[in-house]
Amino acid sequence: MPELQPFAAWMAGFKTRIDEQADYLTDLDRQIGDADHGSNMARGVQAISEIDLDAVPDAGAYLKKAGMALVSKVGGASGPLYGTLLMRMGGALPEGEFTREDFLAALRTGVEALQARGKAEVGDKTMLDVWFPALEAADSAEGSLADALAAAAAAARTGAEATIPMIAHKGRASYLGERSKGVKDPGSASSVLLIEAALEAFGD
Ligand code: ADP
Ligand code: MG
């Protein structure tokens, strides 16, 4: 299994970003949801930070534990969705050294499991509007994992902006119908942070 350290750095970077932007995430969710996305995610990343790294054998096990922490500690829809992503990515990482393709394939396995759980499609104004364009950009980018993640981060930011004019068809925001237009999807905004943290942790 791959080394634990960069994966722990990834989650630490995610926590830093979530803590910085929790109020912003909650404000987006106040406009089209129930004003808890920032506090949900802050609780989740706090739980991940409490994982005892000495008690985790490898990166796959670490991501599984991180995912379980999100499922058990985050009340909102986002906890089980992000939790599924990380648990399934952890299960899909190969043993030993991993290549750029291994990392991206494991991430895709996680995102597809998230989609299976939430049953949303691209265009429904959910975090999938960030994840699928990000994966596509990563797969088409030339070069190293860092290059792929840089392309993914750029596509993620564009994908999150693109949710602004969308009408939500899944999750709480869908209760608003047409009135969900004009606000960025909160889960898309937090997904950008997870991808930016990956770029920082796995960049050259
Ligand atoms: P809740 O909606 O239960 O209050 P959060 O506010 O923490 O949970 O998370 C809301 C985010 O979860 C949304 O902005 C959206 O990105 C994501 N989400 C909600 N439902 C789905 C779904 N079915 N598939 C994918 N993502 C979803
Ligand atoms: Mg909410």
PDB file of C-alpha atoms and ligand atoms in Angstrom:
ATOM      1  CA  MET A   1       0.000   0.000   0.000  1.00  0.00           C
ATOM      2  CA  PRO A   2       1.207   3.536  -0.708  1.00  0.00           C
ATOM      3  CA  GLU A   3       2.796   5.603   1.978  1.00  0.00           C
ATOM      4  CA  LEU A   4       0.495   7.310   4.410  1.00  0.00           C
ATOM      5  CA  GLN A   5       2.163  10.707   4.711  1.00  0.00           C
ATOM      6  CA  PRO A   6       0.951  12.529   1.559  1.00  0.00           C
ATOM      7  CA  PHE A   7      -2.581  11.301   2.210  1.00  0.00           C
ATOM      8  CA  ALA A   8      -2.495  12.673   5.747  1.00  0.00           C
ATOM      9  CA  ALA A   9      -1.124  15.940   4.307  1.00  0.00           C
ATOM     10  CA  TRP A  10      -4.026  15.967   1.835  1.00  0.00           C
ATOM     11  CA  MET A  11      -6.570  15.747   4.646  1.00  0.00           C
ATOM     12  CA  ALA A  12      -4.687  18.334   6.727  1.00  0.00           C
ATOM     13  CA  GLY A  13      -4.761  20.749   3.778  1.00  0.00           C
ATOM     14  CA  PHE A  14      -8.465  20.093   3.340  1.00  0.00           C
ATOM     15  CA  LYS A  15      -9.033  20.900   7.012  1.00  0.00           C
ATOM     16  CA  THR A  16      -7.110  24.177   6.746  1.00  0.00           C
ATOM     17  CA  ARG A  17      -9.204  25.235   3.758  1.00  0.00           C
ATOM     18  CA  ILE A  18     -12.524  24.142   5.268  1.00  0.00           C
ATOM     19  CA  ASP A  19     -11.758  25.974   8.515  1.00  0.00           C
ATOM     20  CA  GLU A  20     -10.883  29.123   6.543  1.00  0.00           C
ATOM     21  CA  GLN A  21     -13.998  28.944   4.375  1.00  0.00           C
ATOM     22  CA  ALA A  22     -16.593  27.405   6.699  1.00  0.00           C
ATOM     23  CA  ASP A  23     -18.537  30.660   6.983  1.00  0.00           C
ATOM     24  CA  TYR A  24     -18.562  31.073   3.195  1.00  0.00           C
ATOM     25  CA  LEU A  25     -19.768  27.474   2.696  1.00  0.00           C
ATOM     26  CA  THR A  26     -22.496  27.953   5.283  1.00  0.00           C
ATOM     27  CA  ASP A  27     -23.521  31.229   3.661  1.00  0.00           C
ATOM     28  CA  LEU A  28     -23.989  29.499   0.286  1.00  0.00           C
ATOM     29  CA  ASP A  29     -26.041  26.810   2.038  1.00  0.00           C
ATOM     30  CA  ARG A  30     -28.063  29.504   3.842  1.00  0.00           C
ATOM     31  CA  GLN A  31     -29.191  30.793   0.457  1.00  0.00           C
ATOM     32  CA  ILE A  32     -30.260  27.482  -1.105  1.00  0.00           C
ATOM     33  CA  GLY A  33     -30.238  24.968   1.767  1.00  0.00           C
ATOM     34  CA  ASP A  34     -30.238  24.898   5.539  1.00  0.00           C
ATOM     35  CA  ALA A  35     -27.115  26.880   6.462  1.00  0.00           C
ATOM     36  CA  ASP A  36     -25.035  23.983   7.782  1.00  0.00           C
ATOM     37  CA  HIS A  37     -22.578  22.976   5.053  1.00  0.00           C
ATOM     38  CA  GLY A  38     -19.628  24.824   6.586  1.00  0.00           C
ATOM     39  CA  SER A  39     -20.260  23.517  10.087  1.00  0.00           C
ATOM     40  CA  ASN A  40     -20.932  20.004   8.749  1.00  0.00           C
ATOM     41  CA  MET A  41     -17.625  19.937   6.911  1.00  0.00           C
ATOM     42  CA  ALA A  42     -15.744  21.532   9.824  1.00  0.00           C
ATOM     43  CA  ARG A  43     -17.011  18.757  12.104  1.00  0.00           C
ATOM     44  CA  GLY A  44     -15.984  16.171   9.529  1.00  0.00           C
ATOM     45  CA  VAL A  45     -12.432  17.393   8.991  1.00  0.00           C
ATOM     46  CA  GLN A  46     -11.996  17.732  12.751  1.00  0.00           C
ATOM     47  CA  ALA A  47     -12.928  14.047  13.127  1.00  0.00           C
ATOM     48  CA  ILE A  48     -10.446  13.097  10.401  1.00  0.00           C
ATOM     49  CA  SER A  49      -7.699  15.062  12.162  1.00  0.00           C
ATOM     50  CA  GLU A  50      -8.271  12.988  15.307  1.00  0.00           C
ATOM     51  CA  ILE A  51      -7.363   9.709  13.555  1.00  0.00           C
ATOM     52  CA  ASP A  52      -4.319   8.179  15.256  1.00  0.00           C
ATOM     53  CA  LEU A  53      -1.870   7.796  12.370  1.00  0.00           C
ATOM     54  CA  ASP A  54       0.256   5.313  14.334  1.00  0.00           C
ATOM     55  CA  ALA A  55      -2.711   2.962  14.456  1.00  0.00           C
ATOM     56  CA  VAL A  56      -3.259   3.003  10.674  1.00  0.00           C
ATOM     57  CA  PRO A  57      -1.202   0.550   8.591  1.00  0.00           C
ATOM     58  CA  ASP A  58      -1.318   2.261   5.193  1.00  0.00           C
ATOM     59  CA  ALA A  59      -2.902   4.905   2.971  1.00  0.00           C
ATOM     60  CA  GLY A  60      -5.826   2.748   1.909  1.00  0.00           C
ATOM     61  CA  ALA A  61      -6.784   2.052   5.514  1.00  0.00           C
ATOM     62  CA  TYR A  62      -6.333   5.738   6.348  1.00  0.00           C
ATOM     63  CA  LEU A  63      -8.721   6.910   3.620  1.00  0.00           C
ATOM     64  CA  LYS A  64     -11.246   4.287   4.731  1.00  0.00           C
ATOM     65  CA  LYS A  65     -11.047   5.558   8.296  1.00  0.00           C
ATOM     66  CA  ALA A  66     -11.328   9.160   7.128  1.00  0.00           C
ATOM     67  CA  GLY A  67     -14.417   8.265   5.114  1.00  0.00           C
ATOM     68  CA  MET A  68     -15.960   6.452   8.072  1.00  0.00           C
ATOM     69  CA  ALA A  69     -15.298   9.494  10.257  1.00  0.00           C
ATOM     70  CA  LEU A  70     -17.243  11.655   7.796  1.00  0.00           C
ATOM     71  CA  VAL A  71     -20.126   9.203   7.589  1.00  0.00           C
ATOM     72  CA  SER A  72     -20.425   8.968  11.360  1.00  0.00           C
ATOM     73  CA  LYS A  73     -19.722  12.597  12.358  1.00  0.00           C
ATOM     74  CA  VAL A  74     -21.383  14.688   9.634  1.00  0.00           C
ATOM     75  CA  GLY A  75     -25.130  14.952   9.942  1.00  0.00           C
ATOM     76  CA  GLY A  76     -25.919  16.314   6.471  1.00  0.00           C
ATOM     77  CA  ALA A  77     -26.122  14.615   3.100  1.00  0.00           C
ATOM     78  CA  SER A  78     -22.541  15.635   2.408  1.00  0.00           C
ATOM     79  CA  GLY A  79     -21.069  13.351   5.115  1.00  0.00           C
ATOM     80  CA  PRO A  80     -22.141  10.026   3.624  1.00  0.00           C
ATOM     81  CA  LEU A  81     -21.330  11.315   0.112  1.00  0.00           C
ATOM     82  CA  TYR A  82     -17.781  12.484   0.868  1.00  0.00           C
ATOM     83  CA  GLY A  83     -17.420   9.488   3.178  1.00  0.00           C
ATOM     84  CA  THR A  84     -18.269   7.110   0.354  1.00  0.00           C
ATOM     85  CA  LEU A  85     -15.793   8.862  -1.939  1.00  0.00           C
ATOM     86  CA  LEU A  86     -12.905   8.461   0.512  1.00  0.00           C
ATOM     87  CA  MET A  87     -13.772   4.926   1.663  1.00  0.00           C
ATOM     88  CA  ARG A  88     -14.059   3.634  -1.881  1.00  0.00           C
ATOM     89  CA  MET A  89     -10.955   5.482  -3.026  1.00  0.00           C
ATOM     90  CA  GLY A  90      -9.087   3.890  -0.122  1.00  0.00           C
ATOM     91  CA  GLY A  91     -10.269   0.462  -1.184  1.00  0.00           C
ATOM     92  CA  ALA A  92      -9.178   1.054  -4.773  1.00  0.00           C
ATOM     93  CA  LEU A  93      -5.587   2.202  -4.103  1.00  0.00           C
ATOM     94  CA  PRO A  94      -3.044  -0.432  -5.140  1.00  0.00           C
ATOM     95  CA  GLU A  95      -0.426  -1.865  -2.811  1.00  0.00           C
ATOM     96  CA  GLY A  96       3.066  -0.421  -2.818  1.00  0.00           C
ATOM     97  CA  GLU A  97       4.093   2.410  -5.106  1.00  0.00           C
ATOM     98  CA  PHE A  98       1.311   4.061  -7.032  1.00  0.00           C
ATOM     99  CA  THR A  99       1.366   5.747 -10.407  1.00  0.00           C
ATOM    100  CA  ARG A 100      -0.520   8.815 -11.550  1.00  0.00           C
ATOM    101  CA  GLU A 101      -2.985   6.488 -13.296  1.00  0.00           C
ATOM    102  CA  ASP A 102      -3.486   4.412 -10.120  1.00  0.00           C
ATOM    103  CA  PHE A 103      -4.283   7.526  -8.101  1.00  0.00           C
ATOM    104  CA  LEU A 104      -6.720   8.901 -10.686  1.00  0.00           C
ATOM    105  CA  ALA A 105      -8.406   5.522 -11.171  1.00  0.00           C
ATOM    106  CA  ALA A 106      -8.888   5.166  -7.401  1.00  0.00           C
ATOM    107  CA  LEU A 107     -10.301   8.694  -7.224  1.00  0.00           C
ATOM    108  CA  ARG A 108     -12.688   7.880 -10.073  1.00  0.00           C
ATOM    109  CA  THR A 109     -13.829   4.732  -8.253  1.00  0.00           C
ATOM    110  CA  GLY A 110     -14.634   6.925  -5.250  1.00  0.00           C
ATOM    111  CA  VAL A 111     -16.520   9.515  -7.295  1.00  0.00           C
ATOM    112  CA  GLU A 112     -18.541   6.840  -9.101  1.00  0.00           C
ATOM    113  CA  ALA A 113     -19.479   5.331  -5.720  1.00  0.00           C
ATOM    114  CA  LEU A 114     -20.528   8.811  -4.534  1.00  0.00           C
ATOM    115  CA  GLN A 115     -22.704   9.090  -7.631  1.00  0.00           C
ATOM    116  CA  ALA A 116     -24.238   5.655  -7.053  1.00  0.00           C
ATOM    117  CA  ARG A 117     -25.067   6.662  -3.502  1.00  0.00           C
ATOM    118  CA  GLY A 118     -26.579  10.085  -4.294  1.00  0.00           C
ATOM    119  CA  LYS A 119     -28.094   9.181  -7.680  1.00  0.00           C
ATOM    120  CA  ALA A 120     -27.380  12.633  -9.130  1.00  0.00           C
ATOM    121  CA  GLU A 121     -26.268  13.341 -12.682  1.00  0.00           C
ATOM    122  CA  VAL A 122     -23.983  16.056 -13.996  1.00  0.00           C
ATOM    123  CA  GLY A 123     -26.116  19.207 -14.355  1.00  0.00           C
ATOM    124  CA  ASP A 124     -28.181  18.552 -11.208  1.00  0.00           C
ATOM    125  CA  LYS A 125     -26.268  21.288  -9.325  1.00  0.00           C
ATOM    126  CA  THR A 126     -24.382  19.028  -6.915  1.00  0.00           C
ATOM    127  CA  MET A 127     -20.736  18.333  -6.142  1.00  0.00           C
ATOM    128  CA  LEU A 128     -20.696  15.979  -9.150  1.00  0.00           C
ATOM    129  CA  ASP A 129     -20.608  19.110 -11.321  1.00  0.00           C
ATOM    130  CA  VAL A 130     -17.135  19.601  -9.932  1.00  0.00           C
ATOM    131  CA  TRP A 131     -15.947  16.006  -9.663  1.00  0.00           C
ATOM    132  CA  PHE A 132     -16.654  14.735 -13.170  1.00  0.00           C
ATOM    133  CA  PRO A 133     -15.125  17.712 -15.035  1.00  0.00           C
ATOM    134  CA  ALA A 134     -12.147  17.538 -12.665  1.00  0.00           C
ATOM    135  CA  LEU A 135     -11.580  13.836 -13.376  1.00  0.00           C
ATOM    136  CA  GLU A 136     -11.919  14.406 -17.100  1.00  0.00           C
ATOM    137  CA  ALA A 137      -9.400  17.263 -17.048  1.00  0.00           C
ATOM    138  CA  ALA A 138      -6.993  15.177 -14.965  1.00  0.00           C
ATOM    139  CA  ASP A 139      -7.214  12.227 -17.341  1.00  0.00           C
ATOM    140  CA  SER A 140      -6.583  14.413 -20.407  1.00  0.00           C
ATOM    141  CA  ALA A 141      -3.706  16.391 -18.913  1.00  0.00           C
ATOM    142  CA  GLU A 142      -0.186  15.508 -19.989  1.00  0.00           C
ATOM    143  CA  GLY A 143       2.562  14.921 -17.457  1.00  0.00           C
ATOM    144  CA  SER A 144       2.834  14.048 -13.797  1.00  0.00           C
ATOM    145  CA  LEU A 145       0.202  13.570 -11.116  1.00  0.00           C
ATOM    146  CA  ALA A 146       0.865  17.192 -10.123  1.00  0.00           C
ATOM    147  CA  ASP A 147       0.093  18.301 -13.696  1.00  0.00           C
ATOM    148  CA  ALA A 148      -3.083  16.222 -13.701  1.00  0.00           C
ATOM    149  CA  LEU A 149      -4.195  17.643 -10.355  1.00  0.00           C
ATOM    150  CA  ALA A 150      -3.455  21.203 -11.491  1.00  0.00           C
ATOM    151  CA  ALA A 151      -5.739  20.629 -14.495  1.00  0.00           C
ATOM    152  CA  ALA A 152      -8.310  19.044 -12.184  1.00  0.00           C
ATOM    153  CA  ALA A 153      -8.240  22.041  -9.832  1.00  0.00           C
ATOM    154  CA  ALA A 154      -8.771  24.488 -12.694  1.00  0.00           C
ATOM    155  CA  ALA A 155     -11.677  22.422 -14.051  1.00  0.00           C
ATOM    156  CA  ALA A 156     -13.088  22.118 -10.526  1.00  0.00           C
ATOM    157  CA  ARG A 157     -13.177  25.902 -10.080  1.00  0.00           C
ATOM    158  CA  THR A 158     -14.865  26.303 -13.474  1.00  0.00           C
ATOM    159  CA  GLY A 159     -17.310  23.512 -12.610  1.00  0.00           C
ATOM    160  CA  ALA A 160     -18.251  25.143  -9.315  1.00  0.00           C
ATOM    161  CA  GLU A 161     -18.882  28.501 -11.045  1.00  0.00           C
ATOM    162  CA  ALA A 162     -21.009  26.692 -13.623  1.00  0.00           C
ATOM    163  CA  THR A 163     -23.406  25.521 -10.891  1.00  0.00           C
ATOM    164  CA  ILE A 164     -24.480  29.147 -10.230  1.00  0.00           C
ATOM    165  CA  PRO A 165     -27.092  29.405 -13.020  1.00  0.00           C
ATOM    166  CA  MET A 166     -28.226  25.780 -12.615  1.00  0.00           C
ATOM    167  CA  ILE A 167     -31.530  24.655 -11.112  1.00  0.00           C
ATOM    168  CA  ALA A 168     -30.979  22.019  -8.404  1.00  0.00           C
ATOM    169  CA  HIS A 169     -32.508  18.605  -9.025  1.00  0.00           C
ATOM    170  CA  LYS A 170     -31.040  16.754  -6.037  1.00  0.00           C
ATOM    171  CA  GLY A 171     -30.598  17.494  -2.337  1.00  0.00           C
ATOM    172  CA  ARG A 172     -32.206  20.218  -0.260  1.00  0.00           C
ATOM    173  CA  ALA A 173     -31.660  22.957  -2.856  1.00  0.00           C
ATOM    174  CA  SER A 174     -34.009  21.071  -5.209  1.00  0.00           C
ATOM    175  CA  TYR A 175     -36.921  21.991  -2.915  1.00  0.00           C
ATOM    176  CA  LEU A 176     -36.448  25.572  -4.139  1.00  0.00           C
ATOM    177  CA  GLY A 177     -36.870  24.716  -7.816  1.00  0.00           C
ATOM    178  CA  GLU A 178     -36.231  27.827  -9.968  1.00  0.00           C
ATOM    179  CA  ARG A 179     -35.220  29.791  -6.882  1.00  0.00           C
ATOM    180  CA  SER A 180     -32.092  27.645  -6.548  1.00  0.00           C
ATOM    181  CA  LYS A 181     -30.685  29.602  -9.523  1.00  0.00           C
ATOM    182  CA  GLY A 182     -28.082  32.276  -8.895  1.00  0.00           C
ATOM    183  CA  VAL A 183     -26.124  30.674  -6.024  1.00  0.00           C
ATOM    184  CA  LYS A 184     -23.096  28.379  -6.207  1.00  0.00           C
ATOM    185  CA  ASP A 185     -23.748  24.845  -4.966  1.00  0.00           C
ATOM    186  CA  PRO A 186     -22.137  24.586  -1.504  1.00  0.00           C
ATOM    187  CA  GLY A 187     -20.873  21.027  -1.998  1.00  0.00           C
ATOM    188  CA  SER A 188     -19.258  22.080  -5.255  1.00  0.00           C
ATOM    189  CA  ALA A 189     -17.414  24.832  -3.406  1.00  0.00           C
ATOM    190  CA  SER A 190     -16.114  22.394  -0.757  1.00  0.00           C
ATOM    191  CA  SER A 191     -15.153  19.861  -3.431  1.00  0.00           C
ATOM    192  CA  VAL A 192     -12.902  22.477  -5.032  1.00  0.00           C
ATOM    193  CA  LEU A 193     -11.121  22.725  -1.671  1.00  0.00           C
ATOM    194  CA  LEU A 194     -10.538  18.956  -1.526  1.00  0.00           C
ATOM    195  CA  ILE A 195      -9.066  18.980  -5.041  1.00  0.00           C
ATOM    196  CA  GLU A 196      -6.874  22.020  -4.319  1.00  0.00           C
ATOM    197  CA  ALA A 197      -5.621  20.274  -1.199  1.00  0.00           C
ATOM    198  CA  ALA A 198      -4.759  17.197  -3.290  1.00  0.00           C
ATOM    199  CA  LEU A 199      -2.760  19.394  -5.672  1.00  0.00           C
ATOM    200  CA  GLU A 200      -0.838  20.807  -2.722  1.00  0.00           C
ATOM    201  CA  ALA A 201      -0.208  17.393  -1.112  1.00  0.00           C
ATOM    202  CA  PHE A 202       0.679  15.416  -4.244  1.00  0.00           C
ATOM    203  CA  GLY A 203       2.241  18.250  -6.250  1.00  0.00           C
ATOM    204  CA  ASP A 204       5.954  18.121  -7.031  1.00  0.00           C
TER     205      ASP A 204
HETATM  206  P1  ADP B   1     -27.624  18.834   3.750  1.00  0.00           P
HETATM  207  O1  ADP B   1     -28.070  19.126   2.348  1.00  0.00           O
HETATM  208  O2  ADP B   1     -28.150  17.537   4.265  1.00  0.00           O
HETATM  209  O3  ADP B   1     -27.871  19.990   4.670  1.00  0.00           O
HETATM  210  P2  ADP B   1     -24.905  19.691   3.393  1.00  0.00           P
HETATM  211  O4  ADP B   1     -25.460  21.065   3.468  1.00  0.00           O
HETATM  212  O5  ADP B   1     -23.731  19.411   4.253  1.00  0.00           O
HETATM  213  O6  ADP B   1     -26.029  18.607   3.662  1.00  0.00           O
HETATM  214  O7  ADP B   1     -24.441  19.375   1.909  1.00  0.00           O
HETATM  215  C1  ADP B   1     -25.131  19.855   0.788  1.00  0.00           C
HETATM  216  C2  ADP B   1     -24.378  19.489  -0.473  1.00  0.00           C
HETATM  217  O8  ADP B   1     -24.417  18.072  -0.681  1.00  0.00           O
HETATM  218  C3  ADP B   1     -24.970  20.083  -1.724  1.00  0.00           C
HETATM  219  O9  ADP B   1     -24.474  21.385  -1.954  1.00  0.00           O
HETATM  220  C4  ADP B   1     -24.559  19.109  -2.826  1.00  0.00           C
HETATM  221  O10 ADP B   1     -23.314  19.454  -3.413  1.00  0.00           O
HETATM  222  C5  ADP B   1     -24.392  17.811  -2.073  1.00  0.00           C
HETATM  223  N1  ADP B   1     -25.462  16.881  -2.386  1.00  0.00           N
HETATM  224  C6  ADP B   1     -26.695  16.836  -1.833  1.00  0.00           C
HETATM  225  N2  ADP B   1     -27.408  15.815  -2.360  1.00  0.00           N
HETATM  226  C7  ADP B   1     -26.587  15.213  -3.280  1.00  0.00           C
HETATM  227  C8  ADP B   1     -26.727  14.083  -4.160  1.00  0.00           C
HETATM  228  N3  ADP B   1     -27.853  13.363  -4.199  1.00  0.00           N
HETATM  229  N4  ADP B   1     -25.678  13.768  -4.937  1.00  0.00           N
HETATM  230  C9  ADP B   1     -24.534  14.486  -4.883  1.00  0.00           C
HETATM  231  N5  ADP B   1     -24.349  15.535  -4.081  1.00  0.00           N
HETATM  232  C10 ADP B   1     -25.362  15.906  -3.288  1.00  0.00           C
HETATM  233 MG    MG B   2     -27.091  21.861   4.393  1.00  0.00          MG
END
